mmCIF file of C-alpha atoms in Angstrom:
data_model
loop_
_atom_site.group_PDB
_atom_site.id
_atom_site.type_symbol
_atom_site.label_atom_id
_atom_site.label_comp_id
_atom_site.label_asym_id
_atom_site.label_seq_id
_atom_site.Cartn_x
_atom_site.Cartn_y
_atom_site.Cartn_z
ATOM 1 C CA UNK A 1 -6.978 6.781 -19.217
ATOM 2 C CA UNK A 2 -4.137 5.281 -17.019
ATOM 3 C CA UNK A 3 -3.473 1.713 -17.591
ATOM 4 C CA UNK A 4 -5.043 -0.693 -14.196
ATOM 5 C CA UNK A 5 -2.700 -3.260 -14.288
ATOM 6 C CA UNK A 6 1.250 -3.319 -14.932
ATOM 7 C CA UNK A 7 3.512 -6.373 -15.761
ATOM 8 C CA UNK A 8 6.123 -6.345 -12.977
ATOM 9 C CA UNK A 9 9.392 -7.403 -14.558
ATOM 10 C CA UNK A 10 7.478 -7.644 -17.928
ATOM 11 C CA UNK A 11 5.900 -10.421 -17.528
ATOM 12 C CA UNK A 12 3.812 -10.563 -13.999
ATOM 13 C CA UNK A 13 0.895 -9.104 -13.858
ATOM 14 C CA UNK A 14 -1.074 -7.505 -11.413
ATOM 15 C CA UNK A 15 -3.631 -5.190 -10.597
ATOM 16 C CA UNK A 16 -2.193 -1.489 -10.154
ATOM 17 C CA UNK A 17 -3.959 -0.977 -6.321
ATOM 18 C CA UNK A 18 -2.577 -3.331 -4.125
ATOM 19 C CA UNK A 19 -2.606 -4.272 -0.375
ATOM 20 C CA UNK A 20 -0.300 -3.549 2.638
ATOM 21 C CA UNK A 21 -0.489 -6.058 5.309
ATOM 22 C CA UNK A 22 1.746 -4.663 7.595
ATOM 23 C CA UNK A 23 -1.658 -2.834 9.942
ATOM 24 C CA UNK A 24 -3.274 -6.498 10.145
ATOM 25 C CA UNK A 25 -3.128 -7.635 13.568
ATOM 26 C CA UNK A 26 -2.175 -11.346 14.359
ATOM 27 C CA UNK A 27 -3.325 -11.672 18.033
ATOM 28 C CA UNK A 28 -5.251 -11.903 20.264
ATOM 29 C CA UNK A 29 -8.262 -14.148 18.323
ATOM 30 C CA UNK A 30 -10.715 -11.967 17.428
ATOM 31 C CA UNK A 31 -8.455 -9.200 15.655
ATOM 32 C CA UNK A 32 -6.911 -11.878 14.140
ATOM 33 C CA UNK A 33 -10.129 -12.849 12.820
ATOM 34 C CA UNK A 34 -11.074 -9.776 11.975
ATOM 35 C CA UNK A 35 -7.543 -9.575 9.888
ATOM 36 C CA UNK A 36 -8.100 -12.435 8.167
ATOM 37 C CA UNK A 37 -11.489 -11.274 6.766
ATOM 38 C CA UNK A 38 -9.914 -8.226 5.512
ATOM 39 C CA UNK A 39 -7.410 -10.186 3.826
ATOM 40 C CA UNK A 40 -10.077 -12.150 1.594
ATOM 41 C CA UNK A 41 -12.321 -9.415 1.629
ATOM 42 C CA UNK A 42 -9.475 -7.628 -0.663
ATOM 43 C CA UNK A 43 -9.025 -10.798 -2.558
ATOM 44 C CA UNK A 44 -13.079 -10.762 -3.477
ATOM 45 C CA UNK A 45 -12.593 -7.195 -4.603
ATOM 46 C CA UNK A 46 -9.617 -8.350 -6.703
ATOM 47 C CA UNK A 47 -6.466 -6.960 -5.229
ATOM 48 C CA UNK A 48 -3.853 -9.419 -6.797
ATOM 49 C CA UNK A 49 -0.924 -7.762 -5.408
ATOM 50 C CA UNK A 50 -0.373 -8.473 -1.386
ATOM 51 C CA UNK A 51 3.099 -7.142 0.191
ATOM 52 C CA UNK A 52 4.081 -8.265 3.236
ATOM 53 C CA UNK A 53 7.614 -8.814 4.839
ATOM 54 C CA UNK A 54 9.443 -10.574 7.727
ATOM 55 C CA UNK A 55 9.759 -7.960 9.969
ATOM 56 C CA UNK A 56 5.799 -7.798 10.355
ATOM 57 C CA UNK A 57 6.026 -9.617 13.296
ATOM 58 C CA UNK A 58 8.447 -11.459 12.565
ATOM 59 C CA UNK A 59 6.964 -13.730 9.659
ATOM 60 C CA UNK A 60 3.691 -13.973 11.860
ATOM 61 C CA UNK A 61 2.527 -11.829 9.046
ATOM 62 C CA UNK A 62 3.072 -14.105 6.176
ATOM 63 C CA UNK A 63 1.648 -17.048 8.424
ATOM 64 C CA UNK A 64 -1.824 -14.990 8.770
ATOM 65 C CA UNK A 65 -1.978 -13.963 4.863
ATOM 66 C CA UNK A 66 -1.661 -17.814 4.147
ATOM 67 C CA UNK A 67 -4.229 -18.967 6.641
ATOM 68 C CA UNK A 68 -6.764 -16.435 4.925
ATOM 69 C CA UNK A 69 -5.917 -17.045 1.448
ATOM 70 C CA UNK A 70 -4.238 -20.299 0.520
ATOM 71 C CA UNK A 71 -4.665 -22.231 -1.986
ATOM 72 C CA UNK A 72 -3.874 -18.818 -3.389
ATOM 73 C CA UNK A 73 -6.463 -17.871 -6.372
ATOM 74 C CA UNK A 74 -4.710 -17.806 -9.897
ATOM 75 C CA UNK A 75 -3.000 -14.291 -10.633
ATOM 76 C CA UNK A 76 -2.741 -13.400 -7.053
ATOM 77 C CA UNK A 77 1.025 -11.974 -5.813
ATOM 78 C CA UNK A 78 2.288 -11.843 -2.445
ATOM 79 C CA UNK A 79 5.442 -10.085 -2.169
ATOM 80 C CA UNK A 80 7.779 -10.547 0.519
ATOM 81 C CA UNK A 81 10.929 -8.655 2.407
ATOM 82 C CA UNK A 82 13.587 -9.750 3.620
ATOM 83 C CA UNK A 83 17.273 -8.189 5.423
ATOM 84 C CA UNK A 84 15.735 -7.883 9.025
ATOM 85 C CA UNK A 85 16.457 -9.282 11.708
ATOM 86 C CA UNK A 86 16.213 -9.380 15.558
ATOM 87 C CA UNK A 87 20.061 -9.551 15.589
ATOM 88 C CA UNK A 88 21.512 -6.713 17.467
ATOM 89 C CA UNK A 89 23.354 -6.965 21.024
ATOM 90 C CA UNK A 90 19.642 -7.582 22.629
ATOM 91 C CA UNK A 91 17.881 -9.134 20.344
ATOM 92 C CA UNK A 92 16.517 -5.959 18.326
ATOM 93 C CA UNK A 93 15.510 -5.419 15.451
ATOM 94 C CA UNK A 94 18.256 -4.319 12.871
ATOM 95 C CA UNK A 95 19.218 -4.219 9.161
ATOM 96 C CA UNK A 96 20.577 -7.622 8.455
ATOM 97 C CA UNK A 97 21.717 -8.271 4.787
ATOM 98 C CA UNK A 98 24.497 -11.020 5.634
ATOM 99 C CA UNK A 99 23.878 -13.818 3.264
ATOM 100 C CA UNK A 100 23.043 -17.062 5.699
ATOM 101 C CA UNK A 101 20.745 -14.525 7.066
ATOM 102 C CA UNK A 102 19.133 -13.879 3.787
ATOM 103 C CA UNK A 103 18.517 -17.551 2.877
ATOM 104 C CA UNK A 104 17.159 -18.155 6.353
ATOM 105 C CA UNK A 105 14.559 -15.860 6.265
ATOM 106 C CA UNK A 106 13.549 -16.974 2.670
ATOM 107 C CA UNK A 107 13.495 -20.432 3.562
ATOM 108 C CA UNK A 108 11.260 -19.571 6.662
ATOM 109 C CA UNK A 109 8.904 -17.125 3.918
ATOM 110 C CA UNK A 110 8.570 -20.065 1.581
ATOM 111 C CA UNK A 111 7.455 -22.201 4.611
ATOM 112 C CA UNK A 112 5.008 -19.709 6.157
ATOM 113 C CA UNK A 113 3.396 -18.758 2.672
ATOM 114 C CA UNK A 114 2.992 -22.344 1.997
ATOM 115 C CA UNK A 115 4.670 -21.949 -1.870
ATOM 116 C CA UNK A 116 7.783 -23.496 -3.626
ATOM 117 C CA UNK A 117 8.592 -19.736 -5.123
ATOM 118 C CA UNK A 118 8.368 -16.052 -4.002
ATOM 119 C CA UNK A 119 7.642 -14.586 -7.639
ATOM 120 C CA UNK A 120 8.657 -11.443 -6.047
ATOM 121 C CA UNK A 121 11.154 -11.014 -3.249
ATOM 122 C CA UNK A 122 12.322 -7.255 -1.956
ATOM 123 C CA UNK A 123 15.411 -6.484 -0.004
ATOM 124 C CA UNK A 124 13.604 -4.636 2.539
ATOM 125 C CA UNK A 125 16.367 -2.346 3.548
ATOM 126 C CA UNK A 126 20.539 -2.158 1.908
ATOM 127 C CA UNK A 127 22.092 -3.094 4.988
ATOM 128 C CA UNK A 128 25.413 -0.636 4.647
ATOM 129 C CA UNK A 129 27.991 -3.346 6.792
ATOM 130 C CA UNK A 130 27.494 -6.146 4.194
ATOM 131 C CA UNK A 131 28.852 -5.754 1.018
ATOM 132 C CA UNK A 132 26.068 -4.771 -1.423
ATOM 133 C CA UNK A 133 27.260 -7.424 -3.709
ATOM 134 C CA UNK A 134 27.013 -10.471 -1.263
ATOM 135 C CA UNK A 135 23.304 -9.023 -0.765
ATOM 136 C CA UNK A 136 22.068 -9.020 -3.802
ATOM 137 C CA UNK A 137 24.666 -12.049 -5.026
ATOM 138 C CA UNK A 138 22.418 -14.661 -2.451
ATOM 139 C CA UNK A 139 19.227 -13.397 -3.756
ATOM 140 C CA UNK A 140 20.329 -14.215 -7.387
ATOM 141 C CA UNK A 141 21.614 -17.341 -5.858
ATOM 142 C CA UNK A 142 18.377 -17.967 -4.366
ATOM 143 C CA UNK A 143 16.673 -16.832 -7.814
ATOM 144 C CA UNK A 144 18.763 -19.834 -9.623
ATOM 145 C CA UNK A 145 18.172 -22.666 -7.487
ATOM 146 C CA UNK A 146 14.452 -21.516 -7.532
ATOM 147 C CA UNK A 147 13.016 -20.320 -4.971
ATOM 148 C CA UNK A 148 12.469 -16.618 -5.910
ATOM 149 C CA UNK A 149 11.503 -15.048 -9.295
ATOM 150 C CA UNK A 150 11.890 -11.612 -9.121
ATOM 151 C CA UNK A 151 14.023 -9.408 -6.738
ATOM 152 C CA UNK A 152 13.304 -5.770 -5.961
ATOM 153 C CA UNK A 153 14.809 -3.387 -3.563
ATOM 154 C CA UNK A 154 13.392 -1.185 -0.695
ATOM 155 C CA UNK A 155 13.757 2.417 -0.166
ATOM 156 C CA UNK A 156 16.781 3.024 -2.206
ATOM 157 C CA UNK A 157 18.373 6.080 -3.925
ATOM 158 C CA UNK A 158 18.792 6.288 -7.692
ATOM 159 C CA UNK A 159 23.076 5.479 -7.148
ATOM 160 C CA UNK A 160 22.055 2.535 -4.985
ATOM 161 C CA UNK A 161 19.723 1.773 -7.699
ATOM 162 C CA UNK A 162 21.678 1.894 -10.113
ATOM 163 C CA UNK A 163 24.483 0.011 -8.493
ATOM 164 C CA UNK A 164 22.212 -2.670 -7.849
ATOM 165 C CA UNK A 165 21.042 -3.176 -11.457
ATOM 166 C CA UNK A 166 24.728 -4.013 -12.724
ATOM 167 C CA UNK A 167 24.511 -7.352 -9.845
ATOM 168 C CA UNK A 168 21.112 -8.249 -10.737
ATOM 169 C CA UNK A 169 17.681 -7.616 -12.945
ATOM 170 C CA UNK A 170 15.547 -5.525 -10.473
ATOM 171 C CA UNK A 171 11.902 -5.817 -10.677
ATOM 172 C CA UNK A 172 10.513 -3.407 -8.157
ATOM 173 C CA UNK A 173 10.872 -0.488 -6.178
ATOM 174 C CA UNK A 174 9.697 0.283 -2.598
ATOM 175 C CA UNK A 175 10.462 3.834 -1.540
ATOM 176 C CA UNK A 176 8.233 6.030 0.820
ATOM 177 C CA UNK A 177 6.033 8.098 -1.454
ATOM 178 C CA UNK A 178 2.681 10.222 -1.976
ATOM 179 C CA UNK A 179 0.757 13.723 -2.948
ATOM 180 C CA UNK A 180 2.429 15.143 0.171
ATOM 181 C CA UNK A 181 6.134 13.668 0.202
ATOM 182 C CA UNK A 182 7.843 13.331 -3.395
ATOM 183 C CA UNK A 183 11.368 13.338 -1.764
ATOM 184 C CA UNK A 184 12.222 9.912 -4.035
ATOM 185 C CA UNK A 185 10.790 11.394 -7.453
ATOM 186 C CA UNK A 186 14.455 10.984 -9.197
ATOM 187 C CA UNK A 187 14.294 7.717 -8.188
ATOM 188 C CA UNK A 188 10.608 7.045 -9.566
ATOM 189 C CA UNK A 189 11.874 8.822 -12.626
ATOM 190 C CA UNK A 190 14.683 6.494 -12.827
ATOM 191 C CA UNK A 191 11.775 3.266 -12.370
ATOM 192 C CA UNK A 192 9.838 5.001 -14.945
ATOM 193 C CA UNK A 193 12.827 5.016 -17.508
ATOM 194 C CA UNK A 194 13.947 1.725 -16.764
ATOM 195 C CA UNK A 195 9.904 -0.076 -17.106
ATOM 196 C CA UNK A 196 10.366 -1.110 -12.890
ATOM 197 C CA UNK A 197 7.267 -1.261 -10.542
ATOM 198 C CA UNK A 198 7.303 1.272 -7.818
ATOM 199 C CA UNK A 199 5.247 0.862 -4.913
ATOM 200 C CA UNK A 200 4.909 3.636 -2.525
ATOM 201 C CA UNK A 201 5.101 2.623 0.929
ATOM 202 C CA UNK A 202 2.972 5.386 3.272
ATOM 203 C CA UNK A 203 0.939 6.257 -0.262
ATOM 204 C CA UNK A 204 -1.329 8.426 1.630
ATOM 205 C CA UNK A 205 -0.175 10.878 4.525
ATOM 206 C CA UNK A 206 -0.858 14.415 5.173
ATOM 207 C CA UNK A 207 1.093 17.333 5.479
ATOM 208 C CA UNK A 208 -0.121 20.755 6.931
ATOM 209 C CA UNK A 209 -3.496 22.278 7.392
ATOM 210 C CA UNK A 210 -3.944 23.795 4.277
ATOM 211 C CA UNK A 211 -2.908 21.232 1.832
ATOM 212 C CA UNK A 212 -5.179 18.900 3.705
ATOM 213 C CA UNK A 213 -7.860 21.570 2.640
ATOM 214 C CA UNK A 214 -7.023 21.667 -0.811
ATOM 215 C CA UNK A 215 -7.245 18.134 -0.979
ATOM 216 C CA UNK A 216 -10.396 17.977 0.804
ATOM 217 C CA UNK A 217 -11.981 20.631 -1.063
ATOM 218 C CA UNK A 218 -10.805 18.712 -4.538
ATOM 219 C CA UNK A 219 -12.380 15.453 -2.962
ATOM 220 C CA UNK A 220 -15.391 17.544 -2.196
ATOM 221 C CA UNK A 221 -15.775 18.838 -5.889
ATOM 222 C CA UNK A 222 -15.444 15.565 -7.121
ATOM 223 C CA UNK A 223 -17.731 13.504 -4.555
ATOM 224 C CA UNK A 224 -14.881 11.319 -3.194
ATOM 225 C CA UNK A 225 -12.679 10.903 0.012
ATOM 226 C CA UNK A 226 -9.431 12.643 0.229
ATOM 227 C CA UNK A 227 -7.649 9.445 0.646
ATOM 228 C CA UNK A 228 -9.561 8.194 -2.838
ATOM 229 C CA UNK A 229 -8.054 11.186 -3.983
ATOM 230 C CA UNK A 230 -4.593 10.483 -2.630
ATOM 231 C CA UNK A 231 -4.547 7.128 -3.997
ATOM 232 C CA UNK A 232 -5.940 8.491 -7.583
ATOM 233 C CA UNK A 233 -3.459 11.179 -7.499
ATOM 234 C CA UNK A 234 -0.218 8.467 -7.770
ATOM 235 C CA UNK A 235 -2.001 6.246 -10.243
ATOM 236 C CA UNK A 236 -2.366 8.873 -12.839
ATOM 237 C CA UNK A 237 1.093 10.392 -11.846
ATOM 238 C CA UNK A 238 3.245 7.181 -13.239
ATOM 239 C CA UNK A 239 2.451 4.549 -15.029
ATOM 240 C CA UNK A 240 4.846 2.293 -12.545
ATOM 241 C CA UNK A 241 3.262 3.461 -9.664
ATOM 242 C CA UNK A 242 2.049 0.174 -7.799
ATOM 243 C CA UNK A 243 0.047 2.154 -4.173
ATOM 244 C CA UNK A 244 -0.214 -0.428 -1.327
ATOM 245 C CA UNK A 245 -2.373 1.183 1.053
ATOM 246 C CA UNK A 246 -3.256 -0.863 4.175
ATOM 247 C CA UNK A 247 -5.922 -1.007 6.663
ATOM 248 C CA UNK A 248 -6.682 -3.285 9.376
ATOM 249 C CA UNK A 249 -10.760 -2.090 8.670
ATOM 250 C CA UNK A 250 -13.025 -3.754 5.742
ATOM 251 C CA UNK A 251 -14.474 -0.083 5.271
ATOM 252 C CA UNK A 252 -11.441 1.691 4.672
ATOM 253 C CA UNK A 253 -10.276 -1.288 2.563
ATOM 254 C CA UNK A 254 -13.478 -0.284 0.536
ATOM 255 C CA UNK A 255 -12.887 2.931 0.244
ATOM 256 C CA UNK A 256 -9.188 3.012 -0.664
ATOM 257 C CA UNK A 257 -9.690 0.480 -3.778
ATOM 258 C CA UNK A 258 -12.761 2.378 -5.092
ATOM 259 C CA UNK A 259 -9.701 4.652 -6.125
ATOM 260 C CA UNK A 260 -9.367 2.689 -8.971
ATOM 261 C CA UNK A 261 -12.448 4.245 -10.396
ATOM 262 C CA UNK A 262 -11.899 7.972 -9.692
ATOM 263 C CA UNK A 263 -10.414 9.581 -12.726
ATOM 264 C CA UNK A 264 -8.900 13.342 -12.102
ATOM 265 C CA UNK A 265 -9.764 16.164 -14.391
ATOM 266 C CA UNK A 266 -6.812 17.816 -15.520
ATOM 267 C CA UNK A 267 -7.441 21.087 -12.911
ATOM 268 C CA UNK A 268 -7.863 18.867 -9.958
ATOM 269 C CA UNK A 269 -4.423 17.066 -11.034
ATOM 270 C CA UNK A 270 -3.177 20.718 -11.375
ATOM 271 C CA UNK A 271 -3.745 21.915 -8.115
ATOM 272 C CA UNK A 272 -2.599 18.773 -6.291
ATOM 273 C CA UNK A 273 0.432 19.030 -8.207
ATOM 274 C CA UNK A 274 1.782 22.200 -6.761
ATOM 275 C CA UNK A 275 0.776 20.681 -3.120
ATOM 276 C CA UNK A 276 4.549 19.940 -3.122
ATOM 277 C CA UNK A 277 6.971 20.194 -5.369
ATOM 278 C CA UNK A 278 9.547 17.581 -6.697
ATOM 279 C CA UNK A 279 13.179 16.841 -5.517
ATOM 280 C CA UNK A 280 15.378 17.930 -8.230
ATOM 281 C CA UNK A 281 16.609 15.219 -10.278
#
């Protein structure tokens, strides 16, 4: 039976299904109450692993996930990214990895959140005109004086990966991944080998007509939802795999964390595993 909970960067624990707050709406009033219900609603179900990131309107995000949930409950993480900005020639949004930029937006995440310490911050994108090294150099900075525990890195390849692990300790992962799109499986292999959290980003999507049959007819046979299959799918694939799925709807929320409780024969995982087959390594 696959393990619920990981340690990310050995020592942080956290349940394996997390939450994506990206679909939560801030405004107008009522979807932002609405939002904030979801938010505690996945608290009460015992999600202690929350990603968010500055670009969600920018930081507006991070100020909603406080309102609903601070004074956070013990062994609750809400993970942060950081590296964009509106800083292009009209004020649009663009990778942004320069390094006053960096400790800006951390400064503002420590404010919104309403904590002395992001126990996990993620370079949300590698932002190719600033050196690599002055990226990940101010978020070690910023890990010294402080103010972050643990840095990850956002949809990466295994090179950038591993150039990034001779600058710092990288706890986590975030690459777009799911049944239907293993384009980054090197680079879960690579988190796999190395004991680093990967959370898939888009954990459930479907491809064409007939794999979203097979699934369906495997959810069928089982008596779940194809998404709870989805979602059970990557927990049994990898033992690092951290899903995220979000939802703006208290139903769906539900739904997508009764994964945790679906286990997959070894013929369902079968078939689902030839739905798409791996990137070399």
């Amino acid at each position: 039976m696959a393990s619920t909970t990981f340690r990310i960067g050995g020592d942080l624990p956290v349940g394996r299904l997390g939450f994506g707050a990206m679909h939560l709406p801030t405004e107008p009033a009522a979807d932002r109450e609405a939002s904030l219900a979801v938010a505690r609603r996945a608290v009460e179900l015992g999600v202690t692993l929350v990603d968010t990131a500055h670009l969600y309107g920018g930081g507006a995000n991070e100020e909603l996930l406080a309102e609903a949930l601070h004074p956070y409950p013990d062994g609750l993480l809400i993970t942060t990214k950081v590296g964009v900005a509106r800083s292009g020639p009209s004020g649009e949004w663009r990778l942004d990895g320069r390094p006053a930029v960096l400790r800006s937006q951390v400064d503002q995440a420590l404010r919104r959140l309403r904590v002395d310490r992001i126990e996990l911050l993620q370079l949300h994108r590698i932002d190719p005109e600033t050196p690599l090294a002055d990226q990940l150099g101010t978020l070690r900075d910023l890990q010294a004086e402080g103010k972050v525990g643990r840095i990850g890195l956002s949809e990466v390849t295994v090179g950038e990966l591993d150039q990034a692990r001779r600058i710092v300790d990288v706890a986590s992962v975030q690459n777009r991944y799911n049944l239907l799109d293993r384009e980054h499986e090197p680079v879960l292999a690579a988190c796999e080998a190395a004991g680093i959290a990967f959370l898939p980003w888009r954990p459930v999507a479907w491809g064409a007509s007939g794999e979203r049959a097979e699934i369906a007819a495997v959810a069928a046979e089982l008596g779940a939802t194809p998404t709870q299959v989805a979602l059970a799918w990557l927990l049994g694939h990898s033992p690092v795999i951290l899903p995220i799925p979000g939802t703006a709807r208290i139903d769906h929320l539900e739904e997508n964390l009764a994964a945790t409780h679906l286990r997959l024969p070894p013929a369902h995982r079968d078939r689902l595993d030839r739905l798409a087959q791996p990137a070399p390594a």
